[in-house]
mmCIF file as gemmi writes it, N, C-alpha and C atoms, coordinates in Angstrom:
data_model
loop_
_atom_site.group_PDB
_atom_site.id
_atom_site.type_symbol
_atom_site.label_atom_id
_atom_site.label_alt_id
_atom_site.label_comp_id
_atom_site.label_asym_id
_atom_site.label_entity_id
_atom_site.label_seq_id
_atom_site.pdbx_PDB_ins_code
_atom_site.Cartn_x
_atom_site.Cartn_y
_atom_site.Cartn_z
_atom_site.occupancy
_atom_site.B_iso_or_equiv
_atom_site.pdbx_formal_charge
_atom_site.auth_seq_id
_atom_site.auth_asym_id
_atom_site.pdbx_PDB_model_num
ATOM 1 N N . TYR Axp A 1 ? -127.387 6.358 -9.784 1 0 ? 1 A 1
ATOM 2 C CA . TYR Axp A 1 ? -127.413 6.087 -11.199 1 0 ? 1 A 1
ATOM 3 C C . TYR Axp A 1 ? -128.53 5.362 -11.153 1 0 ? 1 A 1
ATOM 4 N N . ASP Axp A 2 ? -129.206 5.922 -12.202 1 0 ? 2 A 1
ATOM 5 C CA . ASP Axp A 2 ? -130.545 5.365 -12.482 1 0 ? 2 A 1
ATOM 6 C C . ASP Axp A 2 ? -130.735 4.514 -13.652 1 0 ? 2 A 1
ATOM 7 N N . GLY Axp A 3 ? -129.572 4.386 -14.363 1 0 ? 3 A 1
ATOM 8 C CA . GLY Axp A 3 ? -129.74 3.503 -15.525 1 0 ? 3 A 1
ATOM 9 C C . GLY Axp A 3 ? -129.875 4.529 -16.762 1 0 ? 3 A 1
ATOM 10 N N . PRO Axp A 4 ? -129.702 3.501 -17.651 1 0 ? 4 A 1
ATOM 11 C CA . PRO Axp A 4 ? -130.11 3.991 -19.557 1 0 ? 4 A 1
ATOM 12 C C . PRO Axp A 4 ? -131.577 4.514 -19.622 1 0 ? 4 A 1
ATOM 13 N N . CYS Axp A 5 ? -131.821 5.688 -20.073 1 0 ? 5 A 1
ATOM 14 C CA . CYS Axp A 5 ? -133.511 6.131 -20.27 1 0 ? 5 A 1
ATOM 15 C C . CYS Axp A 5 ? -133.402 6.944 -21.588 1 0 ? 5 A 1
ATOM 16 N N . PRO Axp A 6 ? -133.363 6.376 -22.48 1 0 ? 6 A 1
ATOM 17 C CA . PRO Axp A 6 ? -133.428 6.941 -23.839 1 0 ? 6 A 1
ATOM 18 C C . PRO Axp A 6 ? -135.081 7.653 -23.969 1 0 ? 6 A 1
ATOM 19 N N . PRO Axp A 7 ? -135.337 8.425 -24.898 1 0 ? 7 A 1
ATOM 20 C CA . PRO Axp A 7 ? -136.465 8.65 -25.032 1 0 ? 7 A 1
ATOM 21 C C . PRO Axp A 7 ? -137.287 7.47 -25.451 1 0 ? 7 A 1
ATOM 22 N N . TRP Axp A 8 ? -138.821 7.549 -25.299 1 0 ? 8 A 1
ATOM 23 C CA . TRP Axp A 8 ? -139.617 6.502 -25.325 1 0 ? 8 A 1
ATOM 24 C C . TRP Axp A 8 ? -139.985 6.418 -26.806 1 0 ? 8 A 1
ATOM 25 N N . ASN Axp A 9 ? -139.721 5.685 -27.684 1 0 ? 9 A 1
ATOM 26 C CA . ASN Axp A 9 ? -140.289 5.495 -28.793 1 0 ? 9 A 1
ATOM 27 C C . ASN Axp A 9 ? -139.353 6.088 -30.032 1 0 ? 9 A 1
ATOM 28 N N . ASP Axp A 10 ? -137.999 6.509 -29.243 1 0 ? 10 A 1
ATOM 29 C CA . ASP Axp A 10 ? -136.846 7.097 -30.176 1 0 ? 10 A 1
ATOM 30 C C . ASP Axp A 10 ? -136.78 6.382 -31.273 1 0 ? 10 A 1
ATOM 31 N N . SER Axp A 11 ? -136.052 6.876 -32.416 1 0 ? 11 A 1
ATOM 32 C CA . SER Axp A 11 ? -135.86 6.181 -33.652 1 0 ? 11 A 1
ATOM 33 C C . SER Axp A 11 ? -134.231 5.557 -33.886 1 0 ? 11 A 1
ATOM 34 N N . LEU Axp A 12 ? -133.688 5.5 -32.587 1 0 ? 12 A 1
ATOM 35 C CA . LEU Axp A 12 ? -132.046 5.475 -32.494 1 0 ? 12 A 1
ATOM 36 C C . LEU Axp A 12 ? -132.096 4.158 -31.172 1 0 ? 12 A 1
ATOM 37 N N . ILE Axp A 13 ? -130.917 3.371 -31.76 1 0 ? 13 A 1
ATOM 38 C CA . ILE Axp A 13 ? -130.302 2.617 -30.613 1 0 ? 13 A 1
ATOM 39 C C . ILE Axp A 13 ? -129.281 3.287 -29.74 1 0 ? 13 A 1
ATOM 40 N N . HIS Axp A 14 ? -129.342 3.342 -28.619 1 0 ? 14 A 1
ATOM 41 C CA . HIS Axp A 14 ? -128.484 4.245 -28.033 1 0 ? 14 A 1
ATOM 42 C C . HIS Axp A 14 ? -127.404 3.559 -27.338 1 0 ? 14 A 1
ATOM 43 N N . HIS Axp A 15 ? -126.016 4.055 -27.354 1 0 ? 15 A 1
ATOM 44 C CA . HIS Axp A 15 ? -125.009 2.946 -26.846 1 0 ? 15 A 1
ATOM 45 C C . HIS Axp A 15 ? -124.3 3.757 -25.501 1 0 ? 15 A 1
ATOM 46 N N . TYR Axp A 16 ? -124.431 2.816 -24.614 1 0 ? 16 A 1
ATOM 47 C CA . TYR Axp A 16 ? -123.688 3.2 -23.528 1 0 ? 16 A 1
ATOM 48 C C . TYR Axp A 16 ? -122.458 2.552 -23.125 1 0 ? 16 A 1
ATOM 49 N N . GLU Axp A 17 ? -121.08 3.269 -22.759 1 0 ? 17 A 1
ATOM 50 C CA . GLU Axp A 17 ? -120.181 2.831 -22.55 1 0 ? 17 A 1
ATOM 51 C C . GLU Axp A 17 ? -119.885 3.009 -20.705 1 0 ? 17 A 1
ATOM 52 N N . PHE Axp A 18 ? -119.567 1.734 -19.987 1 0 ? 18 A 1
ATOM 53 C CA . PHE Axp A 18 ? -118.771 1.256 -18.914 1 0 ? 18 A 1
ATOM 54 C C . PHE Axp A 18 ? -117.645 1.107 -18.482 1 0 ? 18 A 1
ATOM 55 N N . THR Axp A 19 ? -116.781 2.035 -17.915 1 0 ? 19 A 1
ATOM 56 C CA . THR Axp A 19 ? -115.397 1.692 -17.648 1 0 ? 19 A 1
ATOM 57 C C . THR Axp A 19 ? -114.971 1.593 -16.285 1 0 ? 19 A 1
ATOM 58 N N . VAL Axp A 20 ? -114.224 0.421 -15.806 1 0 ? 20 A 1
ATOM 59 C CA . VAL Axp A 20 ? -113.766 0.129 -14.696 1 0 ? 20 A 1
ATOM 60 C C . VAL Axp A 20 ? -112.337 0.354 -14.588 1 0 ? 20 A 1
ATOM 61 N N . PHE Axp A 21 ? -111.842 1.011 -13.697 1 0 ? 21 A 1
ATOM 62 C CA . PHE Axp A 21 ? -110.08 1.389 -13.525 1 0 ? 21 A 1
ATOM 63 C C . PHE Axp A 21 ? -109.537 0.614 -12.308 1 0 ? 21 A 1
ATOM 64 N N . ALA Axp A 22 ? -108.626 0.226 -12.46 1 0 ? 22 A 1
ATOM 65 C CA . ALA Axp A 22 ? -107.641 -0.407 -11.264 1 0 ? 22 A 1
ATOM 66 C C . ALA Axp A 22 ? -106.459 0.728 -10.928 1 0 ? 22 A 1
ATOM 67 N N . LEU Axp A 23 ? -107.061 1.171 -9.85 1 0 ? 23 A 1
ATOM 68 C CA . LEU Axp A 23 ? -105.885 2.466 -9.189 1 0 ? 23 A 1
ATOM 69 C C . LEU Axp A 23 ? -104.853 1.818 -8.418 1 0 ? 23 A 1
ATOM 70 N N . ALA Axp A 24 ? -103.874 2.562 -8.386 1 0 ? 24 A 1
ATOM 71 C CA . ALA Axp A 24 ? -102.752 2.375 -7.574 1 0 ? 24 A 1
ATOM 72 C C . ALA Axp A 24 ? -103.063 3.409 -6.594 1 0 ? 24 A 1
ATOM 73 N N . LEU Axp A 25 ? -104.249 3.485 -5.868 1 0 ? 25 A 1
ATOM 74 C CA . LEU Axp A 25 ? -104.6 4.24 -4.659 1 0 ? 25 A 1
ATOM 75 C C . LEU Axp A 25 ? -105.476 3.506 -3.828 1 0 ? 25 A 1
ATOM 76 N N . ASP Axp A 26 ? -105.771 3.978 -2.732 1 0 ? 26 A 1
ATOM 77 C CA . ASP Axp A 26 ? -106.815 3.242 -1.734 1 0 ? 26 A 1
ATOM 78 C C . ASP Axp A 26 ? -107.92 4.075 -2.217 1 0 ? 26 A 1
ATOM 79 N N . ARG Axp A 27 ? -108.066 5.337 -2.634 1 0 ? 27 A 1
ATOM 80 C CA . ARG Axp A 27 ? -108.999 6.45 -2.457 1 0 ? 27 A 1
ATOM 81 C C . ARG Axp A 27 ? -108.35 7.897 -3.26 1 0 ? 27 A 1
ATOM 82 N N . LEU Axp A 28 ? -109.3 8.076 -3.888 1 0 ? 28 A 1
ATOM 83 C CA . LEU Axp A 28 ? -108.927 9.768 -5.001 1 0 ? 28 A 1
ATOM 84 C C . LEU Axp A 28 ? -109.448 10.799 -3.608 1 0 ? 28 A 1
ATOM 85 N N . ASP Axp A 29 ? -108.493 11.879 -3.702 1 0 ? 29 A 1
ATOM 86 C CA . ASP Axp A 29 ? -108.405 12.958 -3.477 1 0 ? 29 A 1
ATOM 87 C C . ASP Axp A 29 ? -109.756 14.032 -3.949 1 0 ? 29 A 1
ATOM 88 N N . LEU Axp A 30 ? -110.788 13.901 -3.915 1 0 ? 30 A 1
ATOM 89 C CA . LEU Axp A 30 ? -111.951 14.438 -4.097 1 0 ? 30 A 1
ATOM 90 C C . LEU Axp A 30 ? -112.811 15.009 -3.535 1 0 ? 30 A 1
ATOM 91 N N . PRO Axp A 31 ? -113.72 16.175 -3.582 1 0 ? 31 A 1
ATOM 92 C CA . PRO Axp A 31 ? -114.53 16.702 -3.048 1 0 ? 31 A 1
ATOM 93 C C . PRO Axp A 31 ? -115.829 15.859 -2.762 1 0 ? 31 A 1
ATOM 94 N N . ARG Axp A 32 ? -116.847 16.081 -1.722 1 0 ? 32 A 1
ATOM 95 C CA . ARG Axp A 32 ? -118.132 15.375 -1.789 1 0 ? 32 A 1
ATOM 96 C C . ARG Axp A 32 ? -118.582 15.287 -2.854 1 0 ? 32 A 1
ATOM 97 N N . GLU Axp A 33 ? -118.707 16.636 -3.574 1 0 ? 33 A 1
ATOM 98 C CA . GLU Axp A 33 ? -119.56 16.577 -4.854 1 0 ? 33 A 1
ATOM 99 C C . GLU Axp A 33 ? -118.507 16.543 -5.929 1 0 ? 33 A 1
ATOM 100 N N . PHE Axp A 34 ? -118.4 15.844 -7.328 1 0 ? 34 A 1
ATOM 101 C CA . PHE Axp A 34 ? -117.579 16.006 -8.107 1 0 ? 34 A 1
ATOM 102 C C . PHE Axp A 34 ? -118.098 15.821 -9.539 1 0 ? 34 A 1
ATOM 103 N N . ASN Axp A 35 ? -117.489 15.901 -10.465 1 0 ? 35 A 1
ATOM 104 C CA . ASN Axp A 35 ? -117.98 15.629 -11.967 1 0 ? 35 A 1
ATOM 105 C C . ASN Axp A 35 ? -116.931 14.877 -12.431 1 0 ? 35 A 1
ATOM 106 N N . GLY Axp A 36 ? -117.194 13.978 -13.553 1 0 ? 36 A 1
ATOM 107 C CA . GLY Axp A 36 ? -116.566 13.002 -14.236 1 0 ? 36 A 1
ATOM 108 C C . GLY Axp A 36 ? -115.034 13.796 -14.635 1 0 ? 36 A 1
ATOM 109 N N . ALA Axp A 37 ? -115.039 14.971 -15.119 1 0 ? 37 A 1
ATOM 110 C CA . ALA Axp A 37 ? -113.498 15.587 -15.455 1 0 ? 37 A 1
ATOM 111 C C . ALA Axp A 37 ? -112.982 15.744 -14.327 1 0 ? 37 A 1
ATOM 112 N N . GLN Axp A 38 ? -113.123 15.922 -12.99 1 0 ? 38 A 1
ATOM 113 C CA . GLN Axp A 38 ? -112.486 15.918 -11.831 1 0 ? 38 A 1
ATOM 114 C C . GLN Axp A 38 ? -112.057 14.447 -11.36 1 0 ? 38 A 1
ATOM 115 N N . ALA Axp A 39 ? -112.919 13.532 -11.747 1 0 ? 39 A 1
ATOM 116 C CA . ALA Axp A 39 ? -112.069 12.095 -11.248 1 0 ? 39 A 1
ATOM 117 C C . ALA Axp A 39 ? -111.429 11.77 -12.494 1 0 ? 39 A 1
ATOM 118 N N . ARG Axp A 40 ? -111.332 12.163 -13.508 1 0 ? 40 A 1
ATOM 119 C CA . ARG Axp A 40 ? -110.519 11.647 -14.108 1 0 ? 40 A 1
ATOM 120 C C . ARG Axp A 40 ? -108.887 12.309 -14.348 1 0 ? 40 A 1
ATOM 121 N N . ASP Axp A 41 ? -108.997 13.568 -13.77 1 0 ? 41 A 1
ATOM 122 C CA . ASP Axp A 41 ? -107.904 14.382 -13.283 1 0 ? 41 A 1
ATOM 123 C C . ASP Axp A 41 ? -107.484 13.499 -11.816 1 0 ? 41 A 1
ATOM 124 N N . ALA Axp A 42 ? -107.955 13.307 -10.977 1 0 ? 42 A 1
ATOM 125 C CA . ALA Axp A 42 ? -107.814 12.831 -9.858 1 0 ? 42 A 1
ATOM 126 C C . ALA Axp A 42 ? -106.897 11.273 -10.358 1 0 ? 42 A 1
ATOM 127 N N . MET Axp A 43 ? -107.509 10.571 -11.044 1 0 ? 43 A 1
ATOM 128 C CA . MET Axp A 43 ? -106.817 9.232 -11.625 1 0 ? 43 A 1
ATOM 129 C C . MET Axp A 43 ? -105.502 9.435 -12.227 1 0 ? 43 A 1
ATOM 130 N N . ALA Axp A 44 ? -105.505 10.773 -13.014 1 0 ? 44 A 1
ATOM 131 C CA . ALA Axp A 44 ? -104.346 10.538 -14.091 1 0 ? 44 A 1
ATOM 132 C C . ALA Axp A 44 ? -103.096 10.307 -13.21 1 0 ? 44 A 1
ATOM 133 N N . GLY Axp A 45 ? -102.14 9.153 -13.847 1 0 ? 45 A 1
ATOM 134 C CA . GLY Axp A 45 ? -100.863 8.883 -13.442 1 0 ? 45 A 1
ATOM 135 C C . GLY Axp A 45 ? -101.111 7.554 -12.085 1 0 ? 45 A 1
ATOM 136 N N . HIS Axp A 46 ? -102.241 7.203 -11.878 1 0 ? 46 A 1
ATOM 137 C CA . HIS Axp A 46 ? -102.483 6.362 -11.117 1 0 ? 46 A 1
ATOM 138 C C . HIS Axp A 46 ? -103.092 4.922 -11.106 1 0 ? 46 A 1
ATOM 139 N N . VAL Axp A 47 ? -103.806 5.163 -12.681 1 0 ? 47 A 1
ATOM 140 C CA . VAL Axp A 47 ? -104.466 3.834 -13.485 1 0 ? 47 A 1
ATOM 141 C C . VAL Axp A 47 ? -103.389 2.84 -13.865 1 0 ? 47 A 1
ATOM 142 N N . LEU Axp A 48 ? -103.771 1.647 -13.228 1 0 ? 48 A 1
ATOM 143 C CA . LEU Axp A 48 ? -102.899 0.369 -13.471 1 0 ? 48 A 1
ATOM 144 C C . LEU Axp A 48 ? -103.766 -0.307 -14.506 1 0 ? 48 A 1
ATOM 145 N N . ALA Axp A 49 ? -104.921 -0.4 -14.811 1 0 ? 49 A 1
ATOM 146 C CA . ALA Axp A 49 ? -105.522 -0.915 -15.745 1 0 ? 49 A 1
ATOM 147 C C . ALA Axp A 49 ? -106.662 -0.449 -15.957 1 0 ? 49 A 1
ATOM 148 N N . SER Axp A 50 ? -107.398 -0.805 -17.349 1 0 ? 50 A 1
ATOM 149 C CA . SER Axp A 50 ? -108.867 -0.347 -17.205 1 0 ? 50 A 1
ATOM 150 C C . SER Axp A 50 ? -109.347 -1.263 -18.228 1 0 ? 50 A 1
ATOM 151 N N . ALA Axp A 51 ? -110.96 -1.513 -18.114 1 0 ? 51 A 1
ATOM 152 C CA . ALA Axp A 51 ? -111.726 -2.295 -19.242 1 0 ? 51 A 1
ATOM 153 C C . ALA Axp A 51 ? -112.95 -1.819 -19.374 1 0 ? 51 A 1
ATOM 154 N N . SER Axp A 52 ? -113.256 -1.46 -20.471 1 0 ? 52 A 1
ATOM 155 C CA . SER Axp A 52 ? -114.767 -0.809 -20.831 1 0 ? 52 A 1
ATOM 156 C C . SER Axp A 52 ? -115.73 -1.88 -21.625 1 0 ? 52 A 1
ATOM 157 N N . ILE Axp A 53 ? -116.551 -1.932 -21.357 1 0 ? 53 A 1
ATOM 158 C CA . ILE Axp A 53 ? -117.555 -2.499 -22.407 1 0 ? 53 A 1
ATOM 159 C C . ILE Axp A 53 ? -118.922 -1.677 -22.869 1 0 ? 53 A 1
ATOM 160 N N . THR Axp A 54 ? -119.334 -2.02 -23.863 1 0 ? 54 A 1
ATOM 161 C CA . THR Axp A 54 ? -120.222 -0.862 -24.469 1 0 ? 54 A 1
ATOM 162 C C . THR Axp A 54 ? -121.852 -1.671 -24.82 1 0 ? 54 A 1
ATOM 163 N N . GLY Axp A 55 ? -122.811 -0.936 -24.47 1 0 ? 55 A 1
ATOM 164 C CA . GLY Axp A 55 ? -124.06 -1.947 -24.373 1 0 ? 55 A 1
ATOM 165 C C . GLY Axp A 55 ? -124.874 -0.844 -25.12 1 0 ? 55 A 1
ATOM 166 N N . THR Axp A 56 ? -125.965 -1.333 -25.494 1 0 ? 56 A 1
ATOM 167 C CA . THR Axp A 56 ? -126.914 -0.818 -26.453 1 0 ? 56 A 1
ATOM 168 C C . THR Axp A 56 ? -128.225 -0.938 -25.809 1 0 ? 56 A 1
ATOM 169 N N . TYR Axp A 57 ? -128.938 -0.231 -26.014 1 0 ? 57 A 1
ATOM 170 C CA . TYR Axp A 57 ? -130.704 0.017 -25.107 1 0 ? 57 A 1
ATOM 171 C C . TYR Axp A 57 ? -131.487 0.868 -25.923 1 0 ? 57 A 1
ATOM 172 N N . THR Axp A 58 ? -132.597 0.184 -25.975 1 0 ? 58 A 1
ATOM 173 C CA . THR Axp A 58 ? -133.583 1.505 -26.597 1 0 ? 58 A 1
ATOM 174 C C . THR Axp A 58 ? -135.223 0.954 -26.073 1 0 ? 58 A 1
ATOM 175 N N . LEU Axp A 59 ? -135.869 1.665 -25.981 1 0 ? 59 A 1
ATOM 176 C CA . LEU Axp A 59 ? -137.279 1.312 -25.625 1 0 ? 59 A 1
ATOM 177 C C . LEU Axp A 59 ? -138.49 1.081 -26.776 1 0 ? 59 A 1
ATOM 178 N N . ASN Axp A 60 ? -137.816 1.531 -27.903 1 0 ? 60 A 1
ATOM 179 C CA . ASN Axp A 60 ? -138.488 1.262 -29.176 1 0 ? 60 A 1
ATOM 180 C C . ASN Axp A 60 ? -138.358 -0.1 -29.822 1 0 ? 60 A 1
ATOM 181 N N . GLN Axp A 61 ? -139.712 -0.929 -29.536 1 0 ? 61 A 1
ATOM 182 C CA . GLN Axp A 61 ? -139.602 -2.326 -29.841 1 0 ? 61 A 1
ATOM 183 C C . GLN Axp A 61 ? -139.275 -2.255 -31.071 1 0 ? 61 A 1
ATOM 184 N N . ARG Axp A 62 ? -139.464 -1.739 -31.983 1 0 ? 62 A 1
ATOM 185 C CA . ARG Axp A 62 ? -139.327 -1.716 -33.91 1 0 ? 62 A 1
ATOM 186 C C . ARG Axp A 62 ? -138.031 -1.901 -33.993 1 0 ? 62 A 1
ATOM 187 N N . LEU Axp A 63 ? -137.247 -1.467 -33.287 1 0 ? 63 A 1
ATOM 188 C CA . LEU Axp A 63 ? -135.414 -1.569 -33.273 1 0 ? 63 A 1
ATOM 189 C C . LEU Axp A 63 ? -134.867 -2.647 -32.661 1 0 ? 63 A 1
ATOM 190 N N . LEU Axp A 64 ? -135.741 -3.588 -31.94 1 0 ? 64 A 1
ATOM 191 C CA . LEU Axp A 64 ? -134.977 -4.745 -31.608 1 0 ? 64 A 1
ATOM 192 C C . LEU Axp A 64 ? -134.938 -5.782 -32.429 1 0 ? 64 A 1
């Protein structure tokens, strides 16, 4: 993960949502390479709790 990287001088403030999950499993049964949809499918029925936070980011100094 390289972090947020909106286009330089973009006219928008970008929103990034980060979510952590507490699972009733030691590990998920996933292939070495997987995508978000596969991770969510593997977590289905095993989530004990979750929490999310949304952050904003821009490289455009005029929007700060």
